[in-house]
Amino acid sequence: MSNKEKSRDKAAQEMIKKAQEEGVETAWDRKEAMKACVYGDAGTCCRLCLMGPCRINPNKPDEKQGVCGATADTIVARNLARLIAGGTSAHSDHGRHIVHALKLAAEGKMPGYEIKDAGKLLRVAKEFGIEIENRQVQEVAVELARKGEEEFGKQDGRLTFLNRAPKKRQAIWKDFGVEPRGIDREVVEIMHRTTMGVDHDPYDILLSSFRTSLADGWGGSMIATEFTDILLSTPKPIRSQANLGVLKEGAVNIVIHGHEPLLSDSIGRVARNPEMVKKAQEAGAQEGINVAGLCCTGNEVLMRQGYPIAGNHLHQELAIVTGAVEVMVTDVQCLMPSLAQITSYYHTRLLTTSPLARFPGVLHIEFEPEKALEVAQRIVELAIENFKNRDPQKVRIPEEKMSLVAGFSHETINYMLGGRFRASYRPLNDAIIWGRIKGVVGIVGCNNPRTSQDVFHVSLAEELIKNDILVVSTGCAAGAFAKAGLLLPEAAEKAGPGLKEVCEAVGMPPVLHAGSCVDNSRILVACCEMVREGGLGDDISDLPVAGVAPEWMSEKAEAIAHYFVASGVSVFLGIPHPTWGSSKMEKLLYQEIEEIFGARFYKEGDPQRMAAKVIDLINHKREKLGINRKPARVLYDMAMRRELPVE
Ligand code: NFS
Ligand code: SF4
């Protein structure tokens, strides 16, 4: 693969080349050296017990069984279930940490932190049945945090946020027994169910996997999003920039990487402190301190504080290759272990901060919420100190940086389209009904060196907006769009006439950045609002919407994809599930599951063909809703009126 084929991003191509010149290995090199294992890819390798490991030839699945007698179908289903359990646990544990922080902040035990969105606090508290009249905000917050904690440990009943879904959807979940009870319980149960010798029925395992994924989407992730908004504020449209060009030669560069927004929020604040800026200047960094994000921590601070993002998932190694990063601070998730080796070639200090995530031999400064600002200060000081160790010979920062507008929470979409005083989804629904906007597609997920970085994301989005489909995005997909300039209102030029008109009227980009991956829950809420607003059916599965994960790699993406489908949104995968070793599972996922959820999976490796399939589905939904007509643009004269059919 040539460097051009590795990424569509010029900054990435330049840094990949620099890494090669300097003898530094990146994910692309390791990917090339890695012979993919066909059993793993097909899902037919089982290591669940020590009678094995067992593997079944996916091309001849009926010829063999595991030592215990497990068929390819059972093995594939169990492996998929465990991916979903992993993804759900990651999002949800992140949510738990936020709930804990909200409690500490409300109790006054997290200096520098207070409730930023009291309005949302009260709204969410009501959903949890908490008395809010005549009570102090702090008091309500402490009680809400307790209720939030209970969602994780609940043994019976069902998760509170499920009430947000349309009644019809709730009935489907109930009828098929996929209502998640407690978040932790679902993760534990699916692990139990899929250990050696328990559940062997692929259908049963898959339904439980869906239940686990719902505990992510309507549980852990939704809690993470809502409670972060309450604590750190609900995002509003905000301008910023993206790509490696946001790093500054004349500044102390601190890159924050991972997923949890608490420490990075503090680092942002400390870095703005004039005293700290002065210290940096005294150390020779004329431009002071520059904080930039990566992956979803990057998205979190971008959405709320407007800090620039240095890139998406595959940029994490490349940021260090610029030779201009003083400190890379990590928390949890999506951190490549290779960062430790790469930093050894440059002056960059890698730091771990979460009790959950360490690298051997890497400096660990533990983040304790009670001492958030203190820890942040230590880290910023360390970065300033490290500035003098930069090797000017090794510094090369690509020029590429792109302006963007982010911050589209579902509340913002409400305000943007509805206007500040009559915030509602009515205008969006009307635009869809009248065909100015044909539908809404969420493009989400990661980068993956199995495919050229960002190519699928960007070509797909461009094709969809050209066809008047509004794109909503999160995670590293949003990073790809940011770098490609699609998060700018001016990108409406690339949209079809209807979408362009809407974008220009409200001044919004045709691709909306809705946040980090836990913020996919915002898309669920937006879907509920669209159903509630009326005119587009009475369940999420009626809406002309779809989800796409073009370049995904993470277990978390697998959890997201499943909760979207279980919520009634069909999901298109650019990289297929690792399930092709079982025709039964493939049939369930890509066909039969639609009978239950009104949504299913699709797979397609080519962006143009994928766009065509997505557009087909949207048109099909519009047809069913009876709204697939040309937008009414002409004013009718009397003669035309007479021609109109009488209903
Ligand atoms: Ni999502 Fe965010 Fe990116 Fe993929 Fe990783 S950062 S939580 S998992 S790689 S989109
Ligand atoms: Fe083999 Fe069955 Fe053990 Fe899996 S559970 S490793 S298939 S014996």
XYZ file of C-alpha atoms and ligand atoms in Angstrom:
665
model
C 0.000 0.000 0.000
C 1.425 3.398 -0.955
C 1.342 6.196 1.591
C -1.368 7.874 -0.438
C -3.494 4.783 -0.160
C -3.086 4.664 3.594
C -4.969 7.881 4.228
C -6.829 10.540 2.263
C -5.412 13.085 4.685
C -2.328 14.940 3.412
C -1.122 15.622 6.946
C -1.258 11.900 7.675
C 0.573 11.043 4.453
C 3.329 13.488 5.342
C 3.748 12.143 8.871
C 3.667 8.511 7.722
C 6.564 9.395 5.422
C 8.409 11.178 8.214
C 7.953 8.166 10.458
C 9.398 5.939 7.731
C 12.394 8.233 7.305
C 13.034 8.190 11.026
C 12.625 4.438 11.327
C 9.481 4.677 13.436
C 6.863 2.001 12.998
C 3.174 2.904 12.796
C -0.108 0.984 12.781
C 0.033 0.806 8.979
C 3.393 -0.998 9.052
C 2.176 -3.425 11.657
C -1.032 -3.984 9.724
C 0.973 -4.844 6.631
C 3.107 -7.297 8.594
C 0.077 -8.863 10.236
C -1.401 -11.855 8.460
C -5.081 -11.630 9.335
C -6.376 -14.870 10.814
C -9.264 -16.280 8.851
C -10.780 -18.030 11.872
C -10.853 -14.816 13.846
C -12.311 -12.917 10.937
C -15.036 -15.500 10.445
C -15.699 -15.758 14.178
C -15.060 -19.501 14.343
C -12.159 -19.556 16.787
C -13.081 -20.469 20.359
C -10.860 -20.049 23.407
C -13.558 -20.247 26.028
C -12.213 -23.317 27.720
C -9.039 -25.331 27.908
C -10.362 -28.437 26.232
C -9.652 -26.232 23.232
C -8.700 -23.829 21.812
C -10.845 -24.941 18.930
C -11.245 -23.645 15.452
C -13.634 -24.532 12.687
C -12.886 -24.034 9.021
C -15.393 -21.333 8.082
C -15.559 -22.638 4.543
C -16.576 -26.070 5.772
C -18.409 -25.258 9.002
C -20.415 -28.478 9.059
C -17.402 -30.747 8.976
C -16.287 -30.084 12.483
C -17.346 -29.079 15.976
C -15.440 -27.859 19.000
C -14.231 -30.511 21.470
C -17.355 -29.826 23.546
C -19.544 -30.184 20.481
C -20.071 -26.469 19.910
C -21.078 -25.724 16.321
C -19.767 -22.847 14.243
C -23.105 -21.091 14.834
C -22.731 -21.247 18.602
C -19.095 -20.183 18.536
C -19.749 -17.240 16.224
C -22.732 -16.051 18.292
C -20.780 -16.254 21.539
C -17.836 -14.338 20.120
C -20.056 -11.564 18.819
C -21.878 -11.367 22.161
C -18.587 -10.896 23.964
C -17.572 -8.042 21.684
C -20.818 -6.308 22.545
C -20.283 -6.961 26.238
C -16.823 -5.371 25.982
C -18.143 -2.311 24.213
C -21.044 -1.888 26.603
C -18.774 -2.201 29.611
C -16.442 0.522 28.298
C -19.140 3.114 27.582
C -20.944 2.293 30.770
C -17.978 2.375 33.087
C -17.188 5.779 31.617
C -20.791 6.764 32.443
C -20.343 5.513 35.985
C -17.268 7.696 36.461
C -19.245 10.757 35.351
C -22.075 9.970 37.762
C -19.534 9.673 40.535
C -18.009 13.028 39.589
C -21.423 14.689 39.531
C -22.012 13.456 43.050
C -18.647 14.745 44.265
C -19.173 18.099 42.578
C -22.651 18.481 44.069
C -21.307 17.629 47.509
C -18.660 20.300 47.052
C -15.865 17.725 47.029
C -14.522 18.497 43.576
C -12.998 21.961 43.773
C -13.556 24.075 40.691
C -16.574 22.056 39.560
C -20.231 22.909 39.918
C -23.442 22.111 38.090
C -23.242 23.896 34.741
C -26.634 23.006 33.295
C -29.181 23.256 36.089
C -32.037 23.199 33.589
C -31.031 19.785 32.319
C -30.423 18.621 35.883
C -34.033 19.351 36.748
C -35.404 17.809 33.568
C -33.459 14.597 34.044
C -34.244 14.529 37.783
C -37.940 14.581 36.935
C -37.488 11.617 34.639
C -36.014 9.755 37.580
C -39.036 10.684 39.724
C -37.073 13.044 41.954
C -38.882 15.831 43.770
C -37.506 19.139 42.483
C -39.815 21.789 43.937
C -38.273 24.036 46.577
C -35.010 22.173 46.641
C -31.437 23.315 46.240
C -29.794 22.389 42.965
C -27.010 20.579 44.829
C -29.469 18.510 46.773
C -31.273 17.424 43.619
C -27.938 16.649 41.967
C -26.821 14.402 44.817
C -30.079 12.492 44.652
C -29.895 12.225 40.875
C -26.338 10.926 41.110
C -27.530 8.259 43.542
C -30.319 7.254 41.192
C -27.800 7.230 38.376
C -25.578 4.868 40.317
C -28.544 2.596 40.919
C -29.071 2.184 37.187
C -25.826 0.231 37.109
C -26.652 -2.051 39.992
C -30.385 -2.538 39.468
C -31.461 -6.157 39.706
C -35.043 -5.875 38.492
C -37.317 -3.572 36.617
C -35.831 -1.736 33.675
C -33.600 1.203 32.906
C -35.207 4.603 33.409
C -34.210 6.167 30.092
C -36.107 3.465 28.192
C -39.159 5.620 28.953
C -37.859 8.130 26.435
C -38.517 5.776 23.525
C -41.797 5.765 21.587
C -44.418 3.518 23.166
C -44.333 1.149 20.208
C -40.585 0.618 20.597
C -40.942 -0.007 24.296
C -43.580 -2.631 23.551
C -41.238 -4.413 21.106
C -38.495 -4.521 23.740
C -40.919 -5.890 26.302
C -42.452 -8.489 24.008
C -39.110 -9.907 22.955
C -37.637 -9.778 26.441
C -34.806 -7.421 25.546
C -35.522 -4.639 28.033
C -32.282 -4.135 29.924
C -32.648 -4.338 33.696
C -29.450 -3.080 35.352
C -26.474 -2.082 33.229
C -23.939 -4.189 35.105
C -26.370 -7.063 35.263
C -26.691 -7.260 31.488
C -22.930 -7.298 30.986
C -22.429 -9.958 33.642
C -25.282 -12.050 32.352
C -24.073 -12.115 28.762
C -20.622 -13.144 29.989
C -22.226 -15.931 31.999
C -24.472 -16.973 29.153
C -21.516 -17.287 26.777
C -19.066 -19.062 29.033
C -18.361 -22.727 28.279
C -21.457 -24.877 28.449
C -24.321 -22.420 28.991
C -26.291 -20.921 26.094
C -25.828 -22.710 22.768
C -28.692 -21.272 20.766
C -27.398 -18.555 18.420
C -30.783 -16.840 18.270
C -31.080 -16.708 22.019
C -27.519 -15.475 22.406
C -28.116 -12.784 19.800
C -31.275 -11.506 21.490
C -29.368 -11.240 24.751
C -26.609 -9.408 22.926
C -29.171 -6.886 21.759
C -30.406 -6.487 25.320
C -26.844 -5.855 26.475
C -26.336 -3.287 23.735
C -29.530 -1.495 24.780
C -28.042 -1.242 28.270
C -25.284 0.714 26.566
C -27.321 3.027 24.332
C -30.221 3.781 26.669
C -28.151 3.168 29.793
C -24.434 3.730 30.168
C -23.934 5.957 27.138
C -27.056 8.023 27.689
C -26.117 8.488 31.330
C -22.595 9.504 30.299
C -23.949 12.098 27.882
C -26.678 13.582 30.046
C -24.683 13.666 33.270
C -21.674 15.210 31.508
C -23.939 17.901 30.107
C -25.278 18.607 33.600
C -21.785 18.830 35.056
C -19.805 20.422 32.228
C -22.579 22.073 30.154
C -24.647 21.049 27.166
C -22.780 21.759 23.923
C -23.769 24.674 21.716
C -22.383 25.490 18.266
C -18.762 26.402 18.629
C -15.975 27.207 16.169
C -12.642 25.466 16.179
C -10.090 23.708 13.987
C -8.927 20.200 13.208
C -5.864 18.277 12.033
C -2.194 18.108 12.952
C -1.691 21.689 11.796
C -3.350 22.850 15.025
C -0.117 21.979 16.839
C 2.081 25.058 17.204
C 5.811 25.228 16.828
C 6.006 28.201 19.183
C 3.844 26.752 21.947
C 3.979 24.063 24.576
C 1.748 21.426 22.979
C -0.345 19.212 25.217
C -2.353 16.509 23.472
C -5.189 14.919 25.417
C -6.255 11.496 24.281
C -8.842 8.965 25.360
C -12.475 9.295 26.336
C -13.334 10.717 29.713
C -13.728 14.491 29.731
C -13.041 15.297 33.386
C -9.274 15.616 33.561
C -9.017 17.158 30.110
C -11.547 19.799 31.099
C -9.280 20.742 34.010
C -6.162 20.751 31.830
C -7.907 23.155 29.474
C -8.673 25.489 32.319
C -5.191 25.369 33.839
C -3.587 25.957 30.448
C -5.530 29.211 30.100
C -4.314 30.492 33.452
C -2.172 33.595 32.707
C 0.419 32.528 35.254
C 0.893 29.233 33.445
C 1.042 30.955 30.075
C 3.747 33.226 31.457
C 5.700 30.247 32.697
C 5.522 28.700 29.245
C 6.758 31.891 27.639
C 9.625 32.060 30.095
C 10.521 28.542 29.032
C 10.838 29.810 25.451
C 7.383 29.029 24.094
C 6.356 32.452 22.829
C 2.868 31.318 21.912
C 2.133 29.963 25.370
C 0.278 26.691 25.893
C -1.658 24.882 23.210
C -4.093 22.112 24.159
C -5.376 19.825 21.414
C -7.465 16.672 21.582
C -7.511 13.244 19.973
C -10.270 10.648 19.713
C -13.259 11.164 21.961
C -11.610 13.113 24.782
C -10.795 15.497 21.954
C -14.429 15.559 20.884
C -15.616 16.205 24.437
C -13.435 19.281 24.970
C -14.041 20.436 21.407
C -17.813 20.320 21.916
C -17.782 22.231 25.189
C -14.648 24.381 25.225
C -13.765 24.671 21.554
C -10.299 23.155 21.899
C -8.995 22.048 18.500
C -8.608 18.397 17.616
C -5.297 17.115 16.336
C -7.087 14.311 14.540
C -8.983 11.056 14.827
C -7.948 7.545 15.838
C -5.140 6.909 13.345
C -3.609 10.320 14.098
C -2.571 9.346 17.612
C 0.837 8.022 16.599
C 1.292 10.707 13.964
C 0.815 13.518 16.479
C 3.930 12.296 18.263
C 5.808 11.945 14.970
C 5.495 15.756 14.514
C 8.170 15.984 17.218
C 6.296 18.953 18.652
C 4.213 17.396 21.405
C 5.519 17.988 24.913
C 3.030 15.763 26.695
C 0.407 13.280 25.569
C -2.066 12.741 28.398
C -4.179 9.620 28.211
C -7.159 8.390 30.183
C -8.992 5.288 28.879
C -9.914 3.502 25.624
C -8.563 3.506 22.062
C -5.002 4.195 23.260
C -2.555 2.268 21.111
C 0.062 0.472 23.212
C 2.553 1.554 20.525
C 2.457 5.098 21.913
C 4.999 4.050 24.510
C 7.484 2.942 21.837
C 6.883 5.927 19.581
C 7.396 8.464 22.363
C 10.812 6.894 22.984
C 11.942 8.241 19.580
C 10.952 11.800 20.460
C 11.013 14.066 23.496
C 7.260 13.578 24.098
C 6.290 12.469 27.598
C 3.462 9.963 27.579
C 1.311 10.082 30.712
C -1.342 7.760 32.012
C -3.900 9.088 34.474
C -6.604 6.460 34.924
C -6.326 3.733 37.555
C -7.641 1.466 34.784
C -5.081 2.110 32.083
C -1.324 1.923 32.390
C 1.536 1.195 30.002
C 4.626 -0.572 31.292
C 7.374 1.921 32.076
C 5.199 4.993 31.445
C 4.791 7.777 33.998
C 1.485 7.560 35.839
C -0.085 10.587 37.496
C -3.380 9.423 38.849
C -6.437 11.547 38.302
C -8.498 11.893 41.437
C -11.647 13.966 40.885
C -11.202 15.554 44.317
C -7.856 16.915 43.139
C -8.696 17.533 39.486
C -7.163 20.978 39.193
C -4.076 20.032 41.208
C -3.378 17.058 38.957
C -3.984 19.164 35.870
C -1.541 21.766 37.129
C 1.139 19.146 37.653
C 0.656 17.885 34.129
C 0.774 21.337 32.554
C 3.951 22.135 34.506
C 5.512 18.908 33.322
C 4.730 19.867 29.741
C 6.295 23.307 30.153
C 9.378 21.742 31.668
C 9.679 19.313 28.787
C 9.629 22.076 26.149
C 13.386 22.541 26.444
C 13.951 18.916 25.476
C 12.455 19.359 22.010
C 14.811 18.446 19.199
C 14.305 21.151 16.530
C 15.741 18.740 13.924
C 12.834 16.423 14.480
C 10.051 19.014 14.520
C 7.847 19.054 11.449
C 4.226 20.107 11.819
C 2.031 19.606 8.747
C 0.289 22.723 7.508
C -3.128 21.124 7.240
C -5.728 22.495 9.586
C -9.379 23.011 8.827
C -11.964 25.276 10.411
C -15.134 23.725 11.720
C -18.309 24.255 13.684
C -19.149 21.569 16.251
C -21.490 21.381 19.244
C -24.715 19.943 17.863
C -26.395 18.393 20.853
C -29.961 17.369 20.143
C -31.050 20.453 22.093
C -29.037 22.611 19.696
C -30.620 21.005 16.662
C -33.904 21.906 18.312
C -32.957 25.555 18.715
C -31.156 25.894 15.393
C -34.039 24.667 13.352
C -36.902 25.775 15.530
C -35.625 29.133 16.692
C -34.787 30.123 20.222
C -38.339 30.866 21.313
C -40.164 28.026 19.706
C -37.543 25.337 19.893
C -38.981 22.224 18.339
C -38.319 19.516 15.825
C -41.302 20.679 13.762
C -39.220 22.471 11.147
C -36.962 19.404 10.719
C -39.951 17.092 10.415
C -41.591 19.474 7.944
C -38.414 19.724 5.898
C -38.373 15.924 5.734
C -42.064 15.642 4.942
C -41.756 18.182 2.140
C -38.635 16.523 0.814
C -36.174 19.377 1.232
C -34.342 16.973 3.500
C -34.841 13.384 2.378
C -33.684 11.794 5.583
C -31.094 11.819 8.333
C -28.115 9.462 8.467
C -25.735 9.026 11.385
C -22.196 8.277 10.189
C -20.168 7.150 13.171
C -17.244 5.031 14.277
C -13.525 4.703 14.065
C -10.564 4.611 11.715
C -9.164 1.224 10.782
C -5.932 0.585 8.857
C -7.752 -2.222 7.055
C -9.155 0.557 4.920
C -7.754 3.883 3.727
C -8.135 6.445 6.522
C -11.207 8.691 6.141
C -11.846 7.766 2.493
C -15.040 5.835 3.138
C -16.323 8.395 5.645
C -15.833 11.387 3.411
C -16.929 9.966 0.064
C -20.059 8.502 1.632
C -21.003 11.734 3.407
C -20.441 13.779 0.273
C -22.668 11.494 -1.725
C -25.414 11.559 0.894
C -25.537 15.323 1.352
C -25.560 15.689 -2.433
C -28.770 13.692 -2.279
C -30.322 15.993 0.336
C -29.625 13.711 3.261
C -28.594 15.441 6.468
C -25.624 13.735 8.127
C -25.127 13.601 11.888
C -21.807 12.367 13.150
C -19.868 11.405 16.263
C -16.509 10.002 17.302
C -13.701 9.553 14.817
C -16.068 9.801 11.857
C -16.720 13.379 12.963
C -12.943 13.854 13.085
C -12.731 12.755 9.449
C -15.446 15.229 8.431
C -13.788 17.987 10.429
C -10.505 17.507 8.581
C -12.291 17.361 5.227
C -14.098 20.658 5.785
C -17.582 19.156 5.906
C -18.356 20.630 9.329
C -18.448 24.154 7.915
C -21.654 25.960 6.941
C -19.945 26.651 3.601
C -19.920 22.912 2.909
C -23.620 23.360 2.134
C -22.326 24.179 -1.356
C -21.759 20.461 -1.764
C -25.308 19.616 -0.705
C -28.327 19.047 -2.908
C -30.685 22.004 -3.436
C -33.114 21.145 -0.620
C -30.562 20.498 2.091
C -28.567 23.488 0.915
C -31.579 25.726 1.310
C -32.177 24.526 4.865
C -28.495 24.833 5.816
C -28.271 28.334 4.421
C -31.471 29.455 6.108
C -30.209 28.448 9.551
C -26.480 28.772 8.937
C -25.621 25.181 9.758
C -23.268 22.695 8.124
C -24.720 19.762 6.175
C -22.805 17.417 8.482
C -23.477 17.972 12.171
C -20.929 17.033 14.833
C -22.923 15.605 17.738
C -19.988 14.666 19.971
C -18.089 11.652 21.211
C -19.167 8.037 20.813
C -21.220 7.955 24.024
C -23.057 10.883 22.425
C -24.587 8.533 19.902
C -27.242 8.510 22.587
C -28.021 12.059 21.422
C -29.004 10.583 18.067
C -31.397 8.183 19.813
C -32.982 11.096 21.658
C -33.235 13.110 18.434
C -35.028 10.154 16.802
C -37.493 10.019 19.721
C -38.139 13.749 19.351
C -38.791 13.360 15.640
C -41.349 10.632 16.314
C -42.961 12.688 19.079
C -43.186 15.763 16.870
C -45.470 13.822 14.538
C -45.940 13.259 10.839
C -43.209 10.651 10.439
C -44.860 7.544 11.819
C -45.128 6.351 15.368
C -41.908 4.442 15.892
C -38.218 5.042 15.267
C -38.269 2.310 12.630
C -40.726 4.417 10.587
C -38.322 7.355 10.296
C -36.318 7.884 7.099
C -33.066 7.490 9.014
C -30.113 5.091 9.023
C -26.801 4.543 10.761
C -23.468 3.835 9.074
C -20.170 2.650 10.556
C -17.809 2.762 7.555
C -14.381 2.297 9.178
C -15.149 0.828 12.576
C -12.766 -1.312 14.621
C -13.779 -1.141 18.283
C -15.957 -3.407 20.418
C -17.726 -0.205 21.349
C -18.764 0.322 17.745
C -20.248 -3.178 17.747
C -22.306 -2.302 20.838
C -23.479 0.945 19.216
C -24.413 -0.772 15.974
C -26.531 -3.282 17.867
C -28.372 -0.765 20.011
C -29.164 1.256 16.904
C -30.694 -1.769 15.217
C -32.586 -2.749 18.374
C -33.904 0.813 18.508
C -35.247 0.556 14.969
C -32.420 2.178 12.986
C -30.850 -0.004 10.286
C -27.062 0.009 10.319
C -24.737 -0.229 7.307
C -21.269 -1.597 7.959
C -18.230 -0.802 5.851
C -16.347 -3.548 7.649
C -18.599 -6.542 8.239
C -19.246 -8.292 11.544
C -16.760 -11.096 12.238
C -19.527 -13.643 11.727
C -19.208 -15.078 8.253
C -18.326 -18.502 9.612
C -21.972 -19.004 10.499
C -24.588 -18.737 7.793
C -27.248 -18.859 10.467
C -25.845 -15.791 12.241
C -25.361 -13.958 8.969
C -28.972 -14.600 8.058
C -30.163 -13.399 11.438
C -28.097 -10.223 11.427
C -28.466 -9.200 7.808
C -32.069 -10.346 7.296
C -34.279 -11.967 9.851
C -33.734 -9.625 12.764
C -35.730 -7.025 10.822
C -38.898 -8.952 11.621
C -38.367 -8.127 15.285
C -36.831 -4.681 15.312
C -37.955 -3.225 11.991
C -34.260 -2.701 11.268
C -31.290 -4.840 10.333
C -27.645 -4.785 9.301
C -26.319 -4.224 5.791
C -22.714 -4.654 4.654
C -21.007 -2.961 1.757
C -17.343 -2.325 1.169
C -17.648 0.407 -1.459
C -18.702 3.952 -0.518
C -20.623 4.679 -3.736
C -22.553 1.441 -3.616
C -23.135 2.000 0.102
C -24.560 5.463 -0.595
C -26.919 3.981 -3.182
C -28.130 1.375 -0.675
C -28.646 3.957 2.059
C -30.575 6.224 -0.302
C -32.713 3.246 -1.351
C -33.602 2.533 2.240
C -34.444 6.182 2.928
C -36.657 6.292 -0.161
C -38.324 3.083 0.860
C -39.128 4.559 4.287
C -40.440 7.732 2.660
C -42.585 5.659 0.346
C -44.076 3.814 3.288
C -44.806 7.101 5.034
C -46.454 8.389 1.883
C -44.153 11.394 1.660
C -42.052 10.435 -1.318
C -43.138 13.247 -3.569
C -41.315 16.128 -5.156
C -41.016 19.157 -2.879
C -43.879 21.577 -3.489
C -42.120 24.663 -4.684
C -44.538 26.241 -7.123
C -47.447 28.376 -6.076
C -50.534 26.918 -7.695
C -52.690 29.038 -9.936
C -56.403 28.347 -10.340
C -55.951 26.117 -13.361
C -53.442 23.971 -11.513
C -55.673 23.782 -8.484
C -58.489 22.435 -10.619
C -56.161 19.693 -11.798
C -55.425 18.572 -8.237
C -57.006 15.283 -7.265
C -59.767 15.663 -4.704
C -59.184 13.523 -1.655
Ni -15.575 5.510 19.277
Fe -14.067 7.196 20.583
Fe -12.625 6.687 17.739
Fe -13.673 4.394 17.513
Fe -12.211 4.960 19.508
S -12.118 7.178 19.817
S -15.497 5.941 21.491
S -14.143 3.697 19.463
S -11.612 4.886 17.526
S -14.760 6.273 17.156
Fe -13.537 -25.739 22.248
Fe -16.012 -25.869 23.301
Fe -13.937 -25.153 24.840
Fe -14.800 -23.508 22.918
S -15.934 -24.125 24.723
S -12.681 -24.002 23.406
S -15.462 -24.953 21.349
S -14.249 -27.119 23.833
